[in-house]
Coordinates of C-alpha atoms in Angstrom, one line a residue:
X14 CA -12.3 -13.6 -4.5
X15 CA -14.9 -11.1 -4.4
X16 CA -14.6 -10.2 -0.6
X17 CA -11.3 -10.8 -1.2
X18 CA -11.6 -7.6 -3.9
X19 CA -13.8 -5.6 -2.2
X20 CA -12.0 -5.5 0.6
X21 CA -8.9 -4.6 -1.0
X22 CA -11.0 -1.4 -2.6
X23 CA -11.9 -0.9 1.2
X24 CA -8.0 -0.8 1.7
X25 CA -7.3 1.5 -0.8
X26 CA -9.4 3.9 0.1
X27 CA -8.2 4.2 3.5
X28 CA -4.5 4.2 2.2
X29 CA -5.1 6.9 0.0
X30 CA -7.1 9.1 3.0
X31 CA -4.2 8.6 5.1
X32 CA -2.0 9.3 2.4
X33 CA -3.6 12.5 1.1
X34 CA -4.6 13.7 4.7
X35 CA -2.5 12.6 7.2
X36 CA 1.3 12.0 5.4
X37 CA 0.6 14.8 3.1
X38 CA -1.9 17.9 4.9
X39 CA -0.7 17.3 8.4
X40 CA 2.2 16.4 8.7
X41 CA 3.5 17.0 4.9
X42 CA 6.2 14.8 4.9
X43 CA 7.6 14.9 1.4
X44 CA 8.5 18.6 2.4
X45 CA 10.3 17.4 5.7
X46 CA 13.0 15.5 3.2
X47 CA 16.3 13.4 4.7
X48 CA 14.6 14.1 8.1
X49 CA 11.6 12.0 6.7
X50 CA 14.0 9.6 4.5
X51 CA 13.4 6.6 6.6
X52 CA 9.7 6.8 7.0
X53 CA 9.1 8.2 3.0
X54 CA 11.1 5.0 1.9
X55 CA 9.5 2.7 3.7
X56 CA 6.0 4.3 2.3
X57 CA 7.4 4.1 -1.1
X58 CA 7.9 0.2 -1.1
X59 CA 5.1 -0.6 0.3
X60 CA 3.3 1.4 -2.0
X61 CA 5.3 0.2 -4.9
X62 CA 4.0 -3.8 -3.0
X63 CA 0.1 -1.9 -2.9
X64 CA 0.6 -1.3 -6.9
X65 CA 1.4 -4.6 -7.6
X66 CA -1.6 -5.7 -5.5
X67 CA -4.2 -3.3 -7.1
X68 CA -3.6 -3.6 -10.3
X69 CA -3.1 -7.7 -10.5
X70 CA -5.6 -9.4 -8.2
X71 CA -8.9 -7.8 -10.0
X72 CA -7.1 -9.3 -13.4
X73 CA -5.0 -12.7 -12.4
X74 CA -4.9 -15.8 -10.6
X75 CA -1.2 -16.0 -9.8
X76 CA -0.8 -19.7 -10.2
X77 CA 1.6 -22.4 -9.2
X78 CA 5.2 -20.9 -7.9
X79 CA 3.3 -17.6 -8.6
X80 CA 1.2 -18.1 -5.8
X81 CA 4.2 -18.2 -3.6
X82 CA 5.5 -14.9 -4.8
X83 CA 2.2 -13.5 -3.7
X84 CA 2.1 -14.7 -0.7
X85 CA 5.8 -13.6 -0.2
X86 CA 4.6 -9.7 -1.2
X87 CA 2.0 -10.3 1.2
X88 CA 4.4 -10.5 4.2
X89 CA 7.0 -8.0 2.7
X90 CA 4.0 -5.6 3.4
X91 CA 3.3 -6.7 6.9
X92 CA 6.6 -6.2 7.6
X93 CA 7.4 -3.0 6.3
X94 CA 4.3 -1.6 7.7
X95 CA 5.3 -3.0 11.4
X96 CA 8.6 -1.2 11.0
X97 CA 6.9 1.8 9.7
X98 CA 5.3 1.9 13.4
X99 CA 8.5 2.3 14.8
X100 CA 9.8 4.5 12.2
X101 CA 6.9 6.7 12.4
X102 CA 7.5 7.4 16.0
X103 CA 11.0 8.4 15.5
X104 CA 10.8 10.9 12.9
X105 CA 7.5 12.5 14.1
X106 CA 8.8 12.7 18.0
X107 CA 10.0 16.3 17.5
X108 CA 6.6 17.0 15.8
X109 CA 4.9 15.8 18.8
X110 CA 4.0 12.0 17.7
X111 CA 1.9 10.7 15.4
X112 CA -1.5 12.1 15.7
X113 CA -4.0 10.3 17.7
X114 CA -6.3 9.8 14.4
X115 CA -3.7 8.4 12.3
X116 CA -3.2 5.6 14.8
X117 CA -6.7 4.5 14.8
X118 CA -6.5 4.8 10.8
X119 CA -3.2 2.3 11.1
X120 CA -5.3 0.2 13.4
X121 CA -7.9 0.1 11.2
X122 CA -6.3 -0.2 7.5
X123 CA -4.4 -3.3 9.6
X124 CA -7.7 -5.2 10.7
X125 CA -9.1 -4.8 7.2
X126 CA -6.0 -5.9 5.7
X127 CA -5.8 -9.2 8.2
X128 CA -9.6 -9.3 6.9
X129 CA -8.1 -9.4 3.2
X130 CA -6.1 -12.0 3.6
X131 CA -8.2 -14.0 5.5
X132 CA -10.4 -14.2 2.3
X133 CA -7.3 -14.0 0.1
X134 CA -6.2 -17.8 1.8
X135 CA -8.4 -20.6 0.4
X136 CA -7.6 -19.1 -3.1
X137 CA -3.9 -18.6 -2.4
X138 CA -4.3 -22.3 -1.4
X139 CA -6.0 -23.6 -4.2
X140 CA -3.6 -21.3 -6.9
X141 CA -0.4 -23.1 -5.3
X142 CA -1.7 -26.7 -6.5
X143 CA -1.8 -25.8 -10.1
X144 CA 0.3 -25.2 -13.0
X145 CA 2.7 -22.0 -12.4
X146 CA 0.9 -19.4 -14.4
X147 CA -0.4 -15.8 -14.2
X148 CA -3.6 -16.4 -15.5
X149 CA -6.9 -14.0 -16.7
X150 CA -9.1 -14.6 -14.4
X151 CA -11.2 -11.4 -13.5
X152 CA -12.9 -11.4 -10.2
X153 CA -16.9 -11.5 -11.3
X154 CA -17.8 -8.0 -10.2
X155 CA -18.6 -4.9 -12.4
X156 CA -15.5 -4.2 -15.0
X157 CA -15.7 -0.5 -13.7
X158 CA -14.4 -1.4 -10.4
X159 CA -11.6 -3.4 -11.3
X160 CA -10.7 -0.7 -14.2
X161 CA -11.1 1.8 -11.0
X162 CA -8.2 -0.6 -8.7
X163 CA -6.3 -0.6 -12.1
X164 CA -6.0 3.7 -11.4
X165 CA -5.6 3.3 -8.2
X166 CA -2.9 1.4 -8.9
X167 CA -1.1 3.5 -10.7
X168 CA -1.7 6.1 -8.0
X169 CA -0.1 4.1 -5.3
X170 CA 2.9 3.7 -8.0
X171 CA 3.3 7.3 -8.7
X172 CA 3.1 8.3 -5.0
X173 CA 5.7 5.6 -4.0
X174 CA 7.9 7.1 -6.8
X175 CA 7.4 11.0 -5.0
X176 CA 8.4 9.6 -1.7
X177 CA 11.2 8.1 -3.3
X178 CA 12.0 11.5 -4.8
X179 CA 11.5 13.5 -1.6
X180 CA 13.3 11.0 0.1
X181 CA 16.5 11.9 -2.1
X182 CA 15.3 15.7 -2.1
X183 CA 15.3 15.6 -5.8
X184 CA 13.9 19.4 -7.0
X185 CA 10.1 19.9 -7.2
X186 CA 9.6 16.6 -4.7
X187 CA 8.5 18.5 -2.2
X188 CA 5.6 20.5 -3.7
X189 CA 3.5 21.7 -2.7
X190 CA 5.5 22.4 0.3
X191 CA 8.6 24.2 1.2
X192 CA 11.5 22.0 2.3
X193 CA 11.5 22.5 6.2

């Protein structure tokens, strides 16, 4: 589980970059509203799937049936972010695409995921042969880091809750940008 973690923290990192630069600085989507619905609700379950993620597999061993509903978050996020793709490119088609850099930072947030849950496997595997249980089971690195996934988790869950907002054009979503 430690490459497992790590690599997760490798993932989040990238998520929030792309997040903070791309979704938000270039292309500030939260201010772009309905146009944006599609694409803001799709980020906003997937990052509600990322909060869930970050904040459970430094702590727990989901166990049994458990493992199952992992596994089954696991592919709710591959397939959300594969229509994402698609989504992406018809909202930001009058903005001129999706920028060149973002794509590479899609390609590459994708290999590290695969990476992820490459590692994630053999434990997934051994998890599903034993009682159904969330169980303590910290992955053996320093505590620091997995308190730091724990705020990174709630980061993911508060900026899937804005795109949410902005989605629905709820007042103050948007900020710091003017509705376009």
């Amino acid at each position: 589980m430690v490459r497992t973690f790590y690599l997760l923290g490798v993932l989040a990192v990238l998520g929030a970059a792309d997040t903070l630069y791309f979704h938000e600085w270039r292309v500030r989507l939260p201010g772009m509203g309905r146009r944006a619905r599609a694409e803001l609700q799709l980020h906003a379950l997937r990052d509600f799937v990322y909060s869930v993620l970050f904040g459970s597999l430094p702590w727990f061993a989901w166990q049994g049936w458990w493992a199952a509903v992992l596994a089954l978050l696991l592919l709710t996020e591959v397939v959300l972010t594969l229509w994402d793709f698609v989504v992406e490119d018809w909202i930001r088609k009058p903005l001129g695409g999706v920028y060149p850099g973002e794509r590479i930072m899609h390609g590459v947030m994708g290999i590290t995921y695969g990476a992820m849950l490459a590692y994630l496997g053999p434990s997934l595997r051994n998890w599903w042969f034993t009682p159904t249980q969330l169980v303590i089971s910290p992955v053996p690195v320093p505590s620091g880091l997995r308190w730091t996934m724990l705020v990174l988790a709630a980061g993911v869950l508060l900026s899937g809750v804005r795109d949410l907002c902005a989605a629905a054009e709820l007042p103050g979503s948007a900020w710091p940008w003017v509705r376009r």
